[in-house]
PDB file of C-alpha atoms in Angstrom:
ATOM      1  CA  MET A   1      37.393  17.690  51.655  1.00  0.00           C
ATOM      2  CA  GLU A   2      36.809  16.969  47.960  1.00  0.00           C
ATOM      3  CA  VAL A   3      36.485  13.463  46.575  1.00  0.00           C
ATOM      4  CA  SER A   4      36.736  12.763  42.860  1.00  0.00           C
ATOM      5  CA  TYR A   5      36.816   9.614  40.854  1.00  0.00           C
ATOM      6  CA  HIS A   6      38.298   8.958  37.461  1.00  0.00           C
ATOM      7  CA  LEU A   7      37.292   5.999  35.371  1.00  0.00           C
ATOM      8  CA  GLN A   8      39.335   4.530  32.614  1.00  0.00           C
ATOM      9  CA  ALA A   9      37.693   1.931  30.396  1.00  0.00           C
ATOM     10  CA  ARG A  10      38.385   0.077  27.216  1.00  0.00           C
ATOM     11  CA  ILE A  11      35.693  -1.467  25.032  1.00  0.00           C
ATOM     12  CA  VAL A  12      36.485  -4.961  23.830  1.00  0.00           C
ATOM     13  CA  GLU A  13      34.389  -6.787  21.261  1.00  0.00           C
ATOM     14  CA  ASP A  14      33.255 -10.230  22.475  1.00  0.00           C
ATOM     15  CA  LYS A  15      32.878 -12.098  19.179  1.00  0.00           C
ATOM     16  CA  GLY A  16      31.476 -15.188  20.889  1.00  0.00           C
ATOM     17  CA  LYS A  17      28.576 -13.250  22.425  1.00  0.00           C
ATOM     18  CA  ILE A  18      27.917 -11.417  19.137  1.00  0.00           C
ATOM     19  CA  GLU A  19      27.786 -14.684  17.182  1.00  0.00           C
ATOM     20  CA  GLU A  20      25.537 -16.243  19.823  1.00  0.00           C
ATOM     21  CA  LYS A  21      23.063 -13.335  19.642  1.00  0.00           C
ATOM     22  CA  SER A  22      23.254 -13.194  15.827  1.00  0.00           C
ATOM     23  CA  ALA A  23      22.539 -16.909  15.536  1.00  0.00           C
ATOM     24  CA  PHE A  24      19.473 -16.550  17.774  1.00  0.00           C
ATOM     25  CA  LEU A  25      18.073 -13.456  16.025  1.00  0.00           C
ATOM     26  CA  GLY A  26      18.885 -14.482  12.463  1.00  0.00           C
ATOM     27  CA  ARG A  27      16.668 -17.543  12.130  1.00  0.00           C
ATOM     28  CA  PHE A  28      13.406 -17.840  10.272  1.00  0.00           C
ATOM     29  CA  ILE A  29      11.180 -20.875  10.151  1.00  0.00           C
ATOM     30  CA  ILE A  30       9.307 -20.817   6.870  1.00  0.00           C
ATOM     31  CA  ALA A  31       7.333 -23.736   5.493  1.00  0.00           C
ATOM     32  CA  THR A  32       6.460 -24.440   1.898  1.00  0.00           C
ATOM     33  CA  ASN A  33       5.058 -27.231  -0.215  1.00  0.00           C
ATOM     34  CA  GLU A  34       7.666 -26.556  -2.904  1.00  0.00           C
ATOM     35  CA  LEU A  35      10.610 -28.824  -2.136  1.00  0.00           C
ATOM     36  CA  ASN A  36      12.464 -28.231  -5.395  1.00  0.00           C
ATOM     37  CA  ALA A  37      15.158 -25.637  -4.579  1.00  0.00           C
ATOM     38  CA  GLU A  38      15.550 -24.838  -8.294  1.00  0.00           C
ATOM     39  CA  LYS A  39      11.961 -23.587  -8.443  1.00  0.00           C
ATOM     40  CA  LEU A  40      12.043 -21.746  -5.107  1.00  0.00           C
ATOM     41  CA  SER A  41      15.328 -21.055  -3.350  1.00  0.00           C
ATOM     42  CA  SER A  42      15.628 -20.295   0.353  1.00  0.00           C
ATOM     43  CA  GLN A  43      16.564 -16.705  -0.465  1.00  0.00           C
ATOM     44  CA  GLU A  44      13.450 -16.255  -2.654  1.00  0.00           C
ATOM     45  CA  MET A  45      11.271 -17.813   0.007  1.00  0.00           C
ATOM     46  CA  LEU A  46      12.680 -15.447   2.673  1.00  0.00           C
ATOM     47  CA  ALA A  47      12.227 -12.437   0.379  1.00  0.00           C
ATOM     48  CA  ASN A  48       8.597 -13.437  -0.270  1.00  0.00           C
ATOM     49  CA  TYR A  49       8.043 -13.874   3.459  1.00  0.00           C
ATOM     50  CA  LYS A  50       9.426 -10.433   4.206  1.00  0.00           C
ATOM     51  CA  GLU A  51       7.147  -8.915   1.547  1.00  0.00           C
ATOM     52  CA  GLN A  52       4.129  -9.949   3.615  1.00  0.00           C
ATOM     53  CA  LYS A  53       4.285  -6.575   5.334  1.00  0.00           C
ATOM     54  CA  CYS A  54       2.570  -5.214   2.209  1.00  0.00           C
ATOM     55  CA  VAL A  55      -0.279  -7.674   2.683  1.00  0.00           C
ATOM     56  CA  GLU A  56      -0.530  -6.806   6.372  1.00  0.00           C
ATOM     57  CA  ARG A  57      -0.725  -3.114   5.458  1.00  0.00           C
ATOM     58  CA  GLY A  58      -3.516  -3.977   3.051  1.00  0.00           C
ATOM     59  CA  PHE A  59      -5.546  -5.723   5.717  1.00  0.00           C
ATOM     60  CA  ARG A  60      -5.001  -2.698   7.944  1.00  0.00           C
ATOM     61  CA  PHE A  61      -6.672  -0.736   5.121  1.00  0.00           C
ATOM     62  CA  LEU A  62      -9.669  -3.086   5.272  1.00  0.00           C
ATOM     63  CA  LYS A  63      -9.992  -2.396   9.006  1.00  0.00           C
ATOM     64  CA  ASP A  64      -9.741   1.371   8.491  1.00  0.00           C
ATOM     65  CA  SER A  65     -12.865   3.343   9.344  1.00  0.00           C
ATOM     66  CA  SER A  66     -12.939   4.829   5.833  1.00  0.00           C
ATOM     67  CA  PHE A  67     -13.661   1.357   4.445  1.00  0.00           C
ATOM     68  CA  MET A  68     -16.786   1.283   6.664  1.00  0.00           C
ATOM     69  CA  THR A  69     -16.761  -2.461   7.459  1.00  0.00           C
ATOM     70  CA  SER A  70     -18.029  -1.736  10.966  1.00  0.00           C
ATOM     71  CA  SER A  71     -21.356  -0.633   9.460  1.00  0.00           C
ATOM     72  CA  PHE A  72     -22.109  -4.216   8.360  1.00  0.00           C
ATOM     73  CA  PHE A  73     -23.894  -6.615  10.681  1.00  0.00           C
ATOM     74  CA  LEU A  74     -24.156 -10.114   9.324  1.00  0.00           C
ATOM     75  CA  LYS A  75     -25.486 -13.230  11.049  1.00  0.00           C
ATOM     76  CA  LYS A  76     -25.407 -15.876   8.337  1.00  0.00           C
ATOM     77  CA  GLN A  77     -22.085 -17.598   7.787  1.00  0.00           C
ATOM     78  CA  GLU A  78     -22.571 -17.495   4.007  1.00  0.00           C
ATOM     79  CA  ARG A  79     -22.892 -13.712   4.061  1.00  0.00           C
ATOM     80  CA  ILE A  80     -19.842 -13.304   6.296  1.00  0.00           C
ATOM     81  CA  ILE A  81     -17.843 -15.476   3.895  1.00  0.00           C
ATOM     82  CA  ALA A  82     -19.172 -13.471   0.927  1.00  0.00           C
ATOM     83  CA  LEU A  83     -18.206 -10.171   2.604  1.00  0.00           C
ATOM     84  CA  GLY A  84     -14.732 -11.570   3.311  1.00  0.00           C
ATOM     85  CA  MET A  85     -14.401 -12.542  -0.353  1.00  0.00           C
ATOM     86  CA  VAL A  86     -15.519  -9.100  -1.527  1.00  0.00           C
ATOM     87  CA  MET A  87     -13.085  -7.432   0.900  1.00  0.00           C
ATOM     88  CA  CYS A  88     -10.188  -9.589  -0.309  1.00  0.00           C
ATOM     89  CA  LEU A  89     -11.111  -8.824  -3.919  1.00  0.00           C
ATOM     90  CA  CYS A  90     -11.177  -5.104  -3.055  1.00  0.00           C
ATOM     91  CA  LEU A  91      -7.764  -5.464  -1.448  1.00  0.00           C
ATOM     92  CA  LEU A  92      -6.438  -7.193  -4.574  1.00  0.00           C
ATOM     93  CA  VAL A  93      -7.715  -4.429  -6.861  1.00  0.00           C
ATOM     94  CA  TYR A  94      -6.421  -1.761  -4.455  1.00  0.00           C
ATOM     95  CA  THR A  95      -2.952  -3.338  -4.336  1.00  0.00           C
ATOM     96  CA  ILE A  96      -2.721  -3.777  -8.121  1.00  0.00           C
ATOM     97  CA  ALA A  97      -3.852  -0.197  -8.750  1.00  0.00           C
ATOM     98  CA  GLN A  98      -1.390   1.203  -6.201  1.00  0.00           C
ATOM     99  CA  ARG A  99       1.448  -0.850  -7.721  1.00  0.00           C
ATOM    100  CA  GLN A 100       0.557   0.392 -11.224  1.00  0.00           C
ATOM    101  CA  ILE A 101       0.484   4.026 -10.098  1.00  0.00           C
ATOM    102  CA  ARG A 102       3.874   3.727  -8.377  1.00  0.00           C
ATOM    103  CA  LYS A 103       5.342   1.867 -11.358  1.00  0.00           C
ATOM    104  CA  ARG A 104       4.092   4.528 -13.782  1.00  0.00           C
ATOM    105  CA  LEU A 105       5.455   7.368 -11.635  1.00  0.00           C
ATOM    106  CA  LYS A 106       8.845   5.644 -11.480  1.00  0.00           C
ATOM    107  CA  GLU A 107       8.899   5.001 -15.251  1.00  0.00           C
ATOM    108  CA  THR A 108       8.070   8.605 -16.086  1.00  0.00           C
ATOM    109  CA  GLY A 109      10.235  10.092 -13.320  1.00  0.00           C
ATOM    110  CA  LYS A 110       7.249  12.151 -12.185  1.00  0.00           C
ATOM    111  CA  THR A 111       5.931  12.702  -8.681  1.00  0.00           C
ATOM    112  CA  VAL A 112       2.653  13.623  -7.032  1.00  0.00           C
ATOM    113  CA  PRO A 113       2.267  15.797  -3.958  1.00  0.00           C
ATOM    114  CA  SER A 114       2.142  13.849  -0.687  1.00  0.00           C
ATOM    115  CA  GLN A 115      -0.082  14.707   2.263  1.00  0.00           C
ATOM    116  CA  THR A 116       2.619  17.114   3.450  1.00  0.00           C
ATOM    117  CA  GLY A 117       2.956  18.685  -0.011  1.00  0.00           C
ATOM    118  CA  LYS A 118       6.339  17.093  -0.740  1.00  0.00           C
ATOM    119  CA  PRO A 119       6.840  15.244  -4.033  1.00  0.00           C
ATOM    120  CA  THR A 120       6.609  11.453  -3.835  1.00  0.00           C
ATOM    121  CA  GLN A 121       6.747   8.549  -6.249  1.00  0.00           C
ATOM    122  CA  LYS A 122       5.172   6.194  -3.701  1.00  0.00           C
ATOM    123  CA  PRO A 123       1.718   7.560  -2.894  1.00  0.00           C
ATOM    124  CA  SER A 124      -0.853   5.260  -1.355  1.00  0.00           C
ATOM    125  CA  LEU A 125      -3.942   4.662  -3.448  1.00  0.00           C
ATOM    126  CA  LYS A 126      -5.960   5.959  -0.517  1.00  0.00           C
ATOM    127  CA  TRP A 127      -4.136   9.300  -0.897  1.00  0.00           C
ATOM    128  CA  ILE A 128      -4.827   9.375  -4.645  1.00  0.00           C
ATOM    129  CA  PHE A 129      -8.514   8.747  -3.877  1.00  0.00           C
ATOM    130  CA  GLN A 130      -8.458  11.619  -1.383  1.00  0.00           C
ATOM    131  CA  ILE A 131      -6.939  13.929  -4.002  1.00  0.00           C
ATOM    132  CA  PHE A 132      -9.873  13.063  -6.294  1.00  0.00           C
ATOM    133  CA  GLU A 133     -12.502  13.709  -3.600  1.00  0.00           C
ATOM    134  CA  GLY A 134     -14.898  16.341  -4.826  1.00  0.00           C
ATOM    135  CA  VAL A 135     -14.598  15.349  -8.492  1.00  0.00           C
ATOM    136  CA  HIS A 136     -18.111  14.507  -9.668  1.00  0.00           C
ATOM    137  CA  VAL A 137     -19.865  13.442 -12.848  1.00  0.00           C
ATOM    138  CA  LEU A 138     -22.976  15.368 -13.852  1.00  0.00           C
ATOM    139  CA  LEU A 139     -25.341  13.375 -16.058  1.00  0.00           C
ATOM    140  CA  LYS A 140     -27.463  15.537 -18.316  1.00  0.00           C
ATOM    141  CA  LYS A 141     -30.200  13.670 -20.151  1.00  0.00           C
ATOM    142  CA  THR A 142     -32.239  15.005 -22.995  1.00  0.00           C
ATOM    143  CA  ASN A 143     -34.700  13.269 -25.279  1.00  0.00           C
ATOM    144  CA  VAL A 144     -31.939  12.738 -27.810  1.00  0.00           C
ATOM    145  CA  GLN A 145     -28.741  12.165 -25.868  1.00  0.00           C
ATOM    146  CA  ARG A 146     -27.055  11.660 -22.532  1.00  0.00           C
ATOM    147  CA  ILE A 147     -24.152  13.968 -21.683  1.00  0.00           C
ATOM    148  CA  GLU A 148     -21.602  13.318 -18.949  1.00  0.00           C
ATOM    149  CA  ILE A 149     -19.752  16.341 -17.572  1.00  0.00           C
ATOM    150  CA  VAL A 150     -16.877  15.897 -15.119  1.00  0.00           C
ATOM    151  CA  LEU A 151     -16.882  18.645 -12.495  1.00  0.00           C
ATOM    152  CA  ASN A 152     -14.207  20.102 -10.214  1.00  0.00           C
ATOM    153  CA  LEU A 153     -11.115  18.842 -12.042  1.00  0.00           C
ATOM    154  CA  LYS A 154      -8.102  20.889 -10.988  1.00  0.00           C
ATOM    155  CA  PRO A 155      -4.581  21.064 -12.453  1.00  0.00           C
ATOM    156  CA  VAL A 156      -3.322  18.405 -10.013  1.00  0.00           C
ATOM    157  CA  HIS A 157      -6.006  16.010 -11.294  1.00  0.00           C
ATOM    158  CA  PHE A 158      -5.041  16.604 -14.937  1.00  0.00           C
ATOM    159  CA  TYR A 159      -1.370  16.107 -14.019  1.00  0.00           C
ATOM    160  CA  ILE A 160      -2.061  12.793 -12.256  1.00  0.00           C
ATOM    161  CA  LEU A 161      -4.295  11.574 -15.091  1.00  0.00           C
ATOM    162  CA  ALA A 162      -1.704  12.527 -17.730  1.00  0.00           C
ATOM    163  CA  THR A 163       0.985  10.728 -15.737  1.00  0.00           C
ATOM    164  CA  LEU A 164      -1.088   7.572 -15.411  1.00  0.00           C
ATOM    165  CA  GLY A 165      -1.910   7.335 -19.088  1.00  0.00           C
ATOM    166  CA  SER A 166      -4.364   8.158 -21.823  1.00  0.00           C
ATOM    167  CA  SER A 167      -6.837   5.434 -20.856  1.00  0.00           C
ATOM    168  CA  LEU A 168      -7.536   7.186 -17.545  1.00  0.00           C
ATOM    169  CA  GLU A 169      -7.585  10.593 -19.212  1.00  0.00           C
ATOM    170  CA  LYS A 170     -10.360   9.323 -21.498  1.00  0.00           C
ATOM    171  CA  ILE A 171     -12.458   8.260 -18.515  1.00  0.00           C
ATOM    172  CA  TYR A 172     -12.329  11.771 -17.054  1.00  0.00           C
ATOM    173  CA  ALA A 173     -12.677  13.617 -20.357  1.00  0.00           C
ATOM    174  CA  SER A 174     -15.963  15.514 -20.573  1.00  0.00           C
ATOM    175  CA  THR A 175     -18.024  14.694 -23.641  1.00  0.00           C
TER     176      THR A 175
END
């Protein structure tokens, strides 16, 4: 004896349930001291809030082992506060430099190789630093002059420097 079942179904959209779920998931509570909507609209405030992921990513960078914060042991509150200030300043410089690199790549339409070798216009500054690992400056002093020679520059380094502008090319130019 063989038993078989056949099911026939029809999917019906329940707009009430969808609106109920959307209303629950679509709310943000954001506080600000700026009460003038002309200076800061709700949409701008929400956009700024959502951009915090960039800041969170930056603090993840500060916790990264390559930043070596775990090697510091501080007891005095003043020193802990000073280290926090230095780390935040480093994060600010890091973020500005990364933004400038990405902006310049977008303006010029150029790309740099990513970690996987694919072209990207949005490299992390950490990746750019890794590309420049192994580039060194040799200082040669004589009685008369001091000569700086940049070692281990490869074509990818020259390409990145040319893309980022003449001011950076000058820094890496051997004299």
